[in-house]
Short mmCIF file of C-alpha atoms and ligand atoms in Angstrom, two decimals:
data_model
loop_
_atom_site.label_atom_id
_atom_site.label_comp_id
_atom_site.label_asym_id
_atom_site.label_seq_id
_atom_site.Cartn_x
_atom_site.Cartn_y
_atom_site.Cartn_z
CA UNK P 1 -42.95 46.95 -112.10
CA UNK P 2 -46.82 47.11 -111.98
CA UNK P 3 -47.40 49.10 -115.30
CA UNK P 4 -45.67 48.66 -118.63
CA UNK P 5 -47.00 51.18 -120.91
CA UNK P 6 -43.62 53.83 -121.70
CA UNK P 7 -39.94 53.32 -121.80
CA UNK P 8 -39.76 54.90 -118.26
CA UNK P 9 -41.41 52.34 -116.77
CA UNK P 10 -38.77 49.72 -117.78
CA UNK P 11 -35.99 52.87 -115.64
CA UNK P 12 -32.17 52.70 -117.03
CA UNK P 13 -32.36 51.19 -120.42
CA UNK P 14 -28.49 50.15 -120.01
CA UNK P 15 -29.26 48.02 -116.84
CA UNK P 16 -32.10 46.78 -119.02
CA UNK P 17 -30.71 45.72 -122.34
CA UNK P 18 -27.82 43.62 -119.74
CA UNK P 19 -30.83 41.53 -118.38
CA UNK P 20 -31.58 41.02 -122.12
CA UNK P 21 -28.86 39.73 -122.49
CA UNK P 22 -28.48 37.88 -119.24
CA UNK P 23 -32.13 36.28 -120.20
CA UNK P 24 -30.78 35.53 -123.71
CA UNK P 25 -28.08 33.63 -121.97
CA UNK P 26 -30.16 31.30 -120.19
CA UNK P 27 -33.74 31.89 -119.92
CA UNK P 28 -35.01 29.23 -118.20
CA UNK P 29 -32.97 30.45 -115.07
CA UNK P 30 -35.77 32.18 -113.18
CA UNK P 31 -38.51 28.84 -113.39
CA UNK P 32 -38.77 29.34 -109.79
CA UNK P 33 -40.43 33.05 -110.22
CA UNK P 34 -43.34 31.93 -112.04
CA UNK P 35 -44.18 29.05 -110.04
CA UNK P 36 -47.69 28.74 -109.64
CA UNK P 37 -48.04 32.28 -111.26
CA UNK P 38 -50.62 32.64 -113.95
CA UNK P 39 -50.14 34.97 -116.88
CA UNK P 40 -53.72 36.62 -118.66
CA UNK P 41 -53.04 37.42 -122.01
CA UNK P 42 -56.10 39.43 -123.35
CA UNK P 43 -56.43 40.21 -127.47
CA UNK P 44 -59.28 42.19 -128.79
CA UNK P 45 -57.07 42.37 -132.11
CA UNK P 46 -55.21 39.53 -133.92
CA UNK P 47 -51.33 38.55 -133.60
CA UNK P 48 -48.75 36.04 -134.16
CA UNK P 49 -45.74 37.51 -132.67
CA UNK P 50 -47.36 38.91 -129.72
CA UNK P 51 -49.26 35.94 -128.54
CA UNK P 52 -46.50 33.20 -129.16
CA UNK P 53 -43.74 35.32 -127.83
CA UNK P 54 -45.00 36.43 -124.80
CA UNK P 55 -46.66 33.06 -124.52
CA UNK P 56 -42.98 31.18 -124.44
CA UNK P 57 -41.44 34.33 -122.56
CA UNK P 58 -44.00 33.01 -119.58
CA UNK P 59 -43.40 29.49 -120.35
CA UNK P 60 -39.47 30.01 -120.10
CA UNK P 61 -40.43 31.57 -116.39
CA UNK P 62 -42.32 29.12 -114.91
CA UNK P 63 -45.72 30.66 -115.55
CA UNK P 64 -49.21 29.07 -116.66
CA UNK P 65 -50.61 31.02 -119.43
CA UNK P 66 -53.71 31.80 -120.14
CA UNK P 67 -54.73 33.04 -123.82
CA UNK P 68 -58.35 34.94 -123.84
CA UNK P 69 -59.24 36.01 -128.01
CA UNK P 70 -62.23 38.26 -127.09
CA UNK P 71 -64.06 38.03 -130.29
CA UNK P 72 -63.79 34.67 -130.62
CA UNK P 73 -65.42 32.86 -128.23
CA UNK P 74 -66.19 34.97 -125.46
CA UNK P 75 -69.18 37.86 -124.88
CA UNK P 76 -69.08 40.97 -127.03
CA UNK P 77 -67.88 43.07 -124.44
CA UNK P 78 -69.65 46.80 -124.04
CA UNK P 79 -66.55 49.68 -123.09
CA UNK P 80 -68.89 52.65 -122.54
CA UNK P 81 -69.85 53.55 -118.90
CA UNK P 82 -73.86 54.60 -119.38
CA UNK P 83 -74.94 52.94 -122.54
CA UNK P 84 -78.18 51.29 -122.27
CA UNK P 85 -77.57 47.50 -123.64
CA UNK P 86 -79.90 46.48 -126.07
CA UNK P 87 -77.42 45.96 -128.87
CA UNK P 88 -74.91 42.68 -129.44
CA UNK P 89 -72.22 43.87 -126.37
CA UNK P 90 -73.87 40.80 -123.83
CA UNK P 91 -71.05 41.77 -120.94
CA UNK P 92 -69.01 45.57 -119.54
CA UNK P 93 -65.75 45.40 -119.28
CA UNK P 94 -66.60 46.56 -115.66
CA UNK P 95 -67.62 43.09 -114.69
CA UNK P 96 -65.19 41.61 -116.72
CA UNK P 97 -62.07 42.96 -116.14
CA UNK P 98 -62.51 42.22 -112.37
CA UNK P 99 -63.57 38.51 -113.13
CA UNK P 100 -60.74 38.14 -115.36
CA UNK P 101 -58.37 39.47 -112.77
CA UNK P 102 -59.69 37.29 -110.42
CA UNK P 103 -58.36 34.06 -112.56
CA UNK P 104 -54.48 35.48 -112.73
CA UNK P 105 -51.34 37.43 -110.75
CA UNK P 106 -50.24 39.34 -114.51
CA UNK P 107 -52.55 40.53 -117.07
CA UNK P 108 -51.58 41.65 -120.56
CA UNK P 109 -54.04 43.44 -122.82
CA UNK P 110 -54.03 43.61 -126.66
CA UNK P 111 -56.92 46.70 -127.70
CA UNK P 112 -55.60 48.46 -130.93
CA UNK P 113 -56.79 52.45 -132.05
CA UNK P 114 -60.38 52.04 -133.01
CA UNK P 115 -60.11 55.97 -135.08
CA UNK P 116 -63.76 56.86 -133.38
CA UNK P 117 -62.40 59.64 -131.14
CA UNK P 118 -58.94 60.68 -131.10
CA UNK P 119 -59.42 61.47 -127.73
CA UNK P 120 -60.22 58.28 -126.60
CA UNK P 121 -57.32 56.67 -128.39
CA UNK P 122 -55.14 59.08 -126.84
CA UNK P 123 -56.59 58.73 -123.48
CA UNK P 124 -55.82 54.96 -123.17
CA UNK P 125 -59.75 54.41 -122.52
CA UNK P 126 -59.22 50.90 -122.85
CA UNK P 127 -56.04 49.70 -120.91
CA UNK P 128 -56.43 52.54 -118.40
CA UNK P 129 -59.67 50.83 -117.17
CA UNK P 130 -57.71 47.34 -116.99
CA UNK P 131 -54.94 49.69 -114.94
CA UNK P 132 -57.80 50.67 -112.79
CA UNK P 133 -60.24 47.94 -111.66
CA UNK P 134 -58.27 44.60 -112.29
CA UNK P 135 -55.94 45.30 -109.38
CA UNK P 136 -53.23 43.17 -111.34
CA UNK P 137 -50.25 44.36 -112.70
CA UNK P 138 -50.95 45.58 -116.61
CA UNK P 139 -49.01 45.06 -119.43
CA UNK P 140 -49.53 46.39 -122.89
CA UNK P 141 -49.13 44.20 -125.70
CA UNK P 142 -49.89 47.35 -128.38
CA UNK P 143 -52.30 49.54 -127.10
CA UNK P 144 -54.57 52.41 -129.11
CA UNK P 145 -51.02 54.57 -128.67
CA UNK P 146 -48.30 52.13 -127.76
CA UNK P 147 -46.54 48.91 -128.34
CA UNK P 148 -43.33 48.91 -125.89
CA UNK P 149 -42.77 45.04 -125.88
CA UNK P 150 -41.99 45.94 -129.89
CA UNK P 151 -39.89 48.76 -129.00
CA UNK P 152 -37.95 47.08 -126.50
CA UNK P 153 -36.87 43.90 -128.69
CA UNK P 154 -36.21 46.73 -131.74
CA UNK P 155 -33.46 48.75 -128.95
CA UNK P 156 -31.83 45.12 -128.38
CA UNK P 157 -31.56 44.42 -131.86
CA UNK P 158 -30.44 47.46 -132.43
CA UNK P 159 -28.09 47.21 -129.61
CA UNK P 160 -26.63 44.02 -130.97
CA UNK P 161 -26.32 44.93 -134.53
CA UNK P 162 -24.45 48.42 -134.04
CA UNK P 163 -21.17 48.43 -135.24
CA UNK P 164 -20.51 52.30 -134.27
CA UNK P 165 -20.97 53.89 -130.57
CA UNK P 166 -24.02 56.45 -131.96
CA UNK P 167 -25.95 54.70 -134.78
CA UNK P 168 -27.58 56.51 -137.14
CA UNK P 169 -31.90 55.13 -136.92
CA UNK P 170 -34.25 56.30 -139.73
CA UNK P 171 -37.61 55.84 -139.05
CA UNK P 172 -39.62 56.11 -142.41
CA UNK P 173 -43.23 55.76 -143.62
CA UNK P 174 -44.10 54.06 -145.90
CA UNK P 175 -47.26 52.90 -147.81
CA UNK P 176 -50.24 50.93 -146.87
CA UNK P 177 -53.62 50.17 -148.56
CA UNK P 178 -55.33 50.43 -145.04
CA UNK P 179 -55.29 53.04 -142.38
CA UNK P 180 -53.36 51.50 -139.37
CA UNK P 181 -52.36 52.87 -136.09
CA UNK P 182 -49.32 54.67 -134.88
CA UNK P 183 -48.89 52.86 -131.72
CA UNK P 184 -45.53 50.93 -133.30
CA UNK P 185 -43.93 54.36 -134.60
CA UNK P 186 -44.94 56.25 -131.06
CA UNK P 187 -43.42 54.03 -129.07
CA UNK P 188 -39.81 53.45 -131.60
CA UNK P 189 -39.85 57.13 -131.30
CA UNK P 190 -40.31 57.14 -127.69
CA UNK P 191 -37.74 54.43 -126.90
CA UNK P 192 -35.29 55.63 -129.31
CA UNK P 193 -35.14 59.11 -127.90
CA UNK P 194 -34.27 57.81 -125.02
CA UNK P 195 -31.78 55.45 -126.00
CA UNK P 196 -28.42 56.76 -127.02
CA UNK P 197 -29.11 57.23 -131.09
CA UNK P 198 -29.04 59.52 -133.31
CA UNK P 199 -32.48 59.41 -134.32
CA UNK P 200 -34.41 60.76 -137.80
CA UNK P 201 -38.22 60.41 -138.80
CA UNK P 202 -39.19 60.72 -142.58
CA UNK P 203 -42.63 60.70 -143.38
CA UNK P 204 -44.71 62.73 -146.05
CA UNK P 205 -46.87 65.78 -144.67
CA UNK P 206 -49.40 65.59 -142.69
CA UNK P 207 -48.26 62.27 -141.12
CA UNK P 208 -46.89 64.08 -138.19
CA UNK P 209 -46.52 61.56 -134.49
CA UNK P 210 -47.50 63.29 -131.51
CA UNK P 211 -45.35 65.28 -130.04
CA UNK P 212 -45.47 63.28 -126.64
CA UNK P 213 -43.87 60.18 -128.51
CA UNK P 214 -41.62 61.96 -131.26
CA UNK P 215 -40.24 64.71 -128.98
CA UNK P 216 -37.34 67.14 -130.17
CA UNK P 217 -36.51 64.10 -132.68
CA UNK P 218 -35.38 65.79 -136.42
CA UNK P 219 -38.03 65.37 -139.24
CA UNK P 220 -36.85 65.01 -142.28
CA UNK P 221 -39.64 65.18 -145.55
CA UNK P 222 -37.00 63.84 -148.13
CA UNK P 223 -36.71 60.24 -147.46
CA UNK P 224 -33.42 60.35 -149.88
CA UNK P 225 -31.93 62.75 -147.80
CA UNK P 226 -33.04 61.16 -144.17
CA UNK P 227 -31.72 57.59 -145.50
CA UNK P 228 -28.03 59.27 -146.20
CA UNK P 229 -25.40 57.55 -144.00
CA UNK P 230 -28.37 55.64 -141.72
CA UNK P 231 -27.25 52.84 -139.91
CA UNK P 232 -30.12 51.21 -139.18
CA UNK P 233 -33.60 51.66 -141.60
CA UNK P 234 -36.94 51.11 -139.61
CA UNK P 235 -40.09 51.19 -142.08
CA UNK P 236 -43.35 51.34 -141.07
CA UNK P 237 -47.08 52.62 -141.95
CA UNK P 238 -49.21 54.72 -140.17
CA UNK P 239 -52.45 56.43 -140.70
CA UNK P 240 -52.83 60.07 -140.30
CA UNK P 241 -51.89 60.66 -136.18
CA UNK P 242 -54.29 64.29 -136.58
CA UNK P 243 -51.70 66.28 -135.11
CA UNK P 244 -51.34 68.60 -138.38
CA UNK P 245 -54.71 67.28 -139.89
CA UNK P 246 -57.40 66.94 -137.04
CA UNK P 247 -59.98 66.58 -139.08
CA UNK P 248 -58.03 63.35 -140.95
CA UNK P 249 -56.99 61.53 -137.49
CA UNK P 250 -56.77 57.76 -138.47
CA UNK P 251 -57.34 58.42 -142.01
CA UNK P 252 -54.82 57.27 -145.27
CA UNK P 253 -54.25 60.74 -146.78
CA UNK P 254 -53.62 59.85 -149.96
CA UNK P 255 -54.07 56.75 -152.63
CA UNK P 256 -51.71 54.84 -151.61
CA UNK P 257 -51.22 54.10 -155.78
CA UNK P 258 -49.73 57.41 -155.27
CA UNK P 259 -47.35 56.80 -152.54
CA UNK P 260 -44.99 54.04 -153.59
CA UNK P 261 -41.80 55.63 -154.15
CA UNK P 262 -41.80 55.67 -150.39
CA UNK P 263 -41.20 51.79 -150.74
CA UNK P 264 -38.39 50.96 -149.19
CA UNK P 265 -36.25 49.20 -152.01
CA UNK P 266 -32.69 49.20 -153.34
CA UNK P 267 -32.99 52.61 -154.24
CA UNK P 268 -33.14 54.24 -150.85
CA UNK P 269 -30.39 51.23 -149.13
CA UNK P 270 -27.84 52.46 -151.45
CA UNK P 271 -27.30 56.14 -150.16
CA UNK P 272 -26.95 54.96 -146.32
CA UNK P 273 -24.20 53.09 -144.74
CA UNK P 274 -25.01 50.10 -145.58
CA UNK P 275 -27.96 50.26 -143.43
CA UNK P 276 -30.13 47.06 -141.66
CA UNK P 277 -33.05 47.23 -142.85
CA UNK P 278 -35.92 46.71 -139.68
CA UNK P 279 -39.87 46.47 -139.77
CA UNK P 280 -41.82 45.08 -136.77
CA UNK P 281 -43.86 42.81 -139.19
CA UNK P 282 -46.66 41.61 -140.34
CA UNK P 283 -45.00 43.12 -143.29
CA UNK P 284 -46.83 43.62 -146.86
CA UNK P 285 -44.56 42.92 -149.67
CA UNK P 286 -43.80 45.15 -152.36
CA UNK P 287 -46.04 48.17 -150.42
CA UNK P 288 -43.38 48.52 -147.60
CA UNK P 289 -40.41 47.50 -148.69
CA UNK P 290 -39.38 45.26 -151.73
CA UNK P 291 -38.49 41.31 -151.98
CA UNK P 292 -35.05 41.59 -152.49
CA UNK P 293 -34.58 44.09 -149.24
CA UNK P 294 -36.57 42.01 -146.38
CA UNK P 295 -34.63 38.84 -147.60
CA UNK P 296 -31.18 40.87 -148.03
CA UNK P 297 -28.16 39.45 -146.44
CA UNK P 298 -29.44 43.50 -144.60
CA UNK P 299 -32.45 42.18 -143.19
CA UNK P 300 -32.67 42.07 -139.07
CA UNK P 301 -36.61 41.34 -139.20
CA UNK P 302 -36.28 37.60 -138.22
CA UNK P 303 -33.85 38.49 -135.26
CA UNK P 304 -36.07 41.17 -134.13
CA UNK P 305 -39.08 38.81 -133.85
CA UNK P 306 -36.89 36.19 -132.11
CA UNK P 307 -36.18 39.51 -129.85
CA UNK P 308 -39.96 39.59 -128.70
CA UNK P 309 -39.53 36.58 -126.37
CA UNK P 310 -36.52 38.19 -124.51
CA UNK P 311 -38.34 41.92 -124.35
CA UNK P 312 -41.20 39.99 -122.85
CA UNK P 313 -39.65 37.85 -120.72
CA UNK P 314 -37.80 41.12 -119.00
CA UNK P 315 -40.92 42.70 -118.58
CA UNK P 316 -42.73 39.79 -117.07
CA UNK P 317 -39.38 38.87 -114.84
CA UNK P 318 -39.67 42.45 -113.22
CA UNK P 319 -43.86 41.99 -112.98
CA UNK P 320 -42.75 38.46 -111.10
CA UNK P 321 -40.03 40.23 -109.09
CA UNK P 322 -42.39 42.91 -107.77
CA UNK P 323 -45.71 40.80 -107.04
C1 AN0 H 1 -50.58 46.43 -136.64
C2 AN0 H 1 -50.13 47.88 -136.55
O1 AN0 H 1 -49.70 48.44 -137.55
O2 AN0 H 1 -50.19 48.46 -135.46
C3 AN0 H 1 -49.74 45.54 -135.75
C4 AN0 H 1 -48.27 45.68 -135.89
C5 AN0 H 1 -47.51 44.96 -134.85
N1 AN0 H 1 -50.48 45.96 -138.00
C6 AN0 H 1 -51.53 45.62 -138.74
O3 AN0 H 1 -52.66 45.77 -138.31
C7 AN0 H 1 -51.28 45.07 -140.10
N1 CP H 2 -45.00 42.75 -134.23
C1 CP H 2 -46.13 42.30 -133.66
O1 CP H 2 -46.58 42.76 -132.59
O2 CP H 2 -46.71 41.27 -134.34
P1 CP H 2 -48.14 40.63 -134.04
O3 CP H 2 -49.18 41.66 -134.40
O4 CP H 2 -48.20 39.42 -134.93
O5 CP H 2 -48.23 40.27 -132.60
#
């Protein structure tokens, strides 16, 4: 594998989710792959789960890791091709992603939305350029559109909580005082279509995914009615993704004061069937969901983060695999 950017790239997600599992077993099996290997792990935006999971995920392979926070510590880096330099940008990512490359056999790249230019969010400018002149194999650790390492530990955890063949999976907004990017719902939507799930979004208007991630999936606009006999309950905030609203792309619609009987709470758990309850975290309290439903006997979000160090250790196996 030289790309991980869409559920495609990862091929049968059966065949997958069994070398989850196999990894899960015993992941320190493979030491020998990552001998002398060197995993770059590149964040333009902050993390916790990210970084330490696909940080041990190397470790467990044999790798030497390599952490790289640009904004702390290293140049401002200018993105544009063209743009006279006379600001605070001291490097281009043209020089840099080659140098960087040049220090490492894997390179993973953290570079959220920025909302300038839909365009350019939607055109990967970013982690298409690492694809392009580092030469290295490219990860994406949530990109302005995409965060598949997150997707892939949600399908195992979904995998190993199901108790029927086709679970019922709600995704559902919810609220949030700042605008944040859709790359987490794109690429649940994405993965989940492809999995085998029966799969519902619920999200107010105007909060509409792009139809490259979200596909034929159902949309439902009464969260009551979406949450009715759901297995599994994924919340999650996203700004506006402009696909109904242009002119709002990566904006909150409305105060989000207004907003919070989308909260995930008691109230919605008790019309499904007796549904886990699922959020990628960082989480805010009491915005997305309530106390008493993230620390409900319900709650998968601790196993779903402990998933992040087998989902990246998968990907990174297969990156070893194919050097
Ligand atoms: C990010 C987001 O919503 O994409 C990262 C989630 C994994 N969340 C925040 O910025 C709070
Ligand atoms: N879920 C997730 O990617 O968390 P971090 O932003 O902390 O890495």
């Amino acid at each position: 594998m030289r790309i991980f950017q869409h559920v495609q790239d990862i091929g049968d997600l059966r065949v997958a989710l069994a070398e989850a599992q196999d990894v899960k077993r015993d992941r320190f099996r493979w030491q020998h792959l990552g001998k002398n290997k060197t995993a770059l792990l590149i964040f333009f935006n902050n993390s916790l789960r990210t970084r330490l999971s696909t940080q041990k995920a190397a470790m467990n392979l044999g790798m030497n890791v390599i952490v790289l926070d640009v904004n702390q510590g290293a140049w401002k880096l200018e993105t544009e091709r063209g743009v006279i330099m006379d600001g605070d940008k001291s490097e281009h990512l043209l020089e840099a992603i080659p140098v960087m490359a040049s220090y490492c056999d894997i390179i993973g790249v953290r570079s959220f939305a920025r909302f300038e230019s839909r365009e350019d969010d939607y055109e990967e400018r970013i982690l298409n350029q690492f694809i392009r002149y580092s030469g290295r194999p490219v990860f994406f650790m949530e990109s302005a559109t995409v965060h598949p390492l997150q997707a892939f530990a949600d399908l195992i955890t979904i995998e190993e909580h199901k108790t029927v063949a086709r679970p019922k999976v709600v995704l559902s907004w919810a609220p949030h005082p700042k605008a944040l990017p859709q790359a987490v719902p794109n690429s649940f939507a994405e993965w989940m279509l492809a999995a085998d799930v029966d799969f519902v979004v619920t999200h107010p208007e105007g909060y509409e995914l792009d139809p490259q991630f979200v596909g034929t999936a159902r949309v439902e606009y009464d969260q009551m009615r979406a949450f009715e006999g759901a297995d599994f309950v994924y919340a999650k905030n996203w700004s506006c993704p402009g696909v109904t609203r242009p002119d709002a792309y990566g904006t909150v619609l409305d105060d989000y004061h207004t907003m919070m009987q989308w909260t995930v709470s008691a109230r919605q758990m008790a019309v499904t069937h007796d549904a886990r309850f699922m959020h990628c975290l960082p989480v805010r309290r009491n915005m997305i969901v309530t106390d008493d439903v993230i620390e409900g006997q319900r709650s998968l979000v601790i196993p779903e983060a402990a998933n992040r160090e087998i989902s990246a250790q998968v990907v990174l196996k297969r990156m070893l695999e194919s050097l």
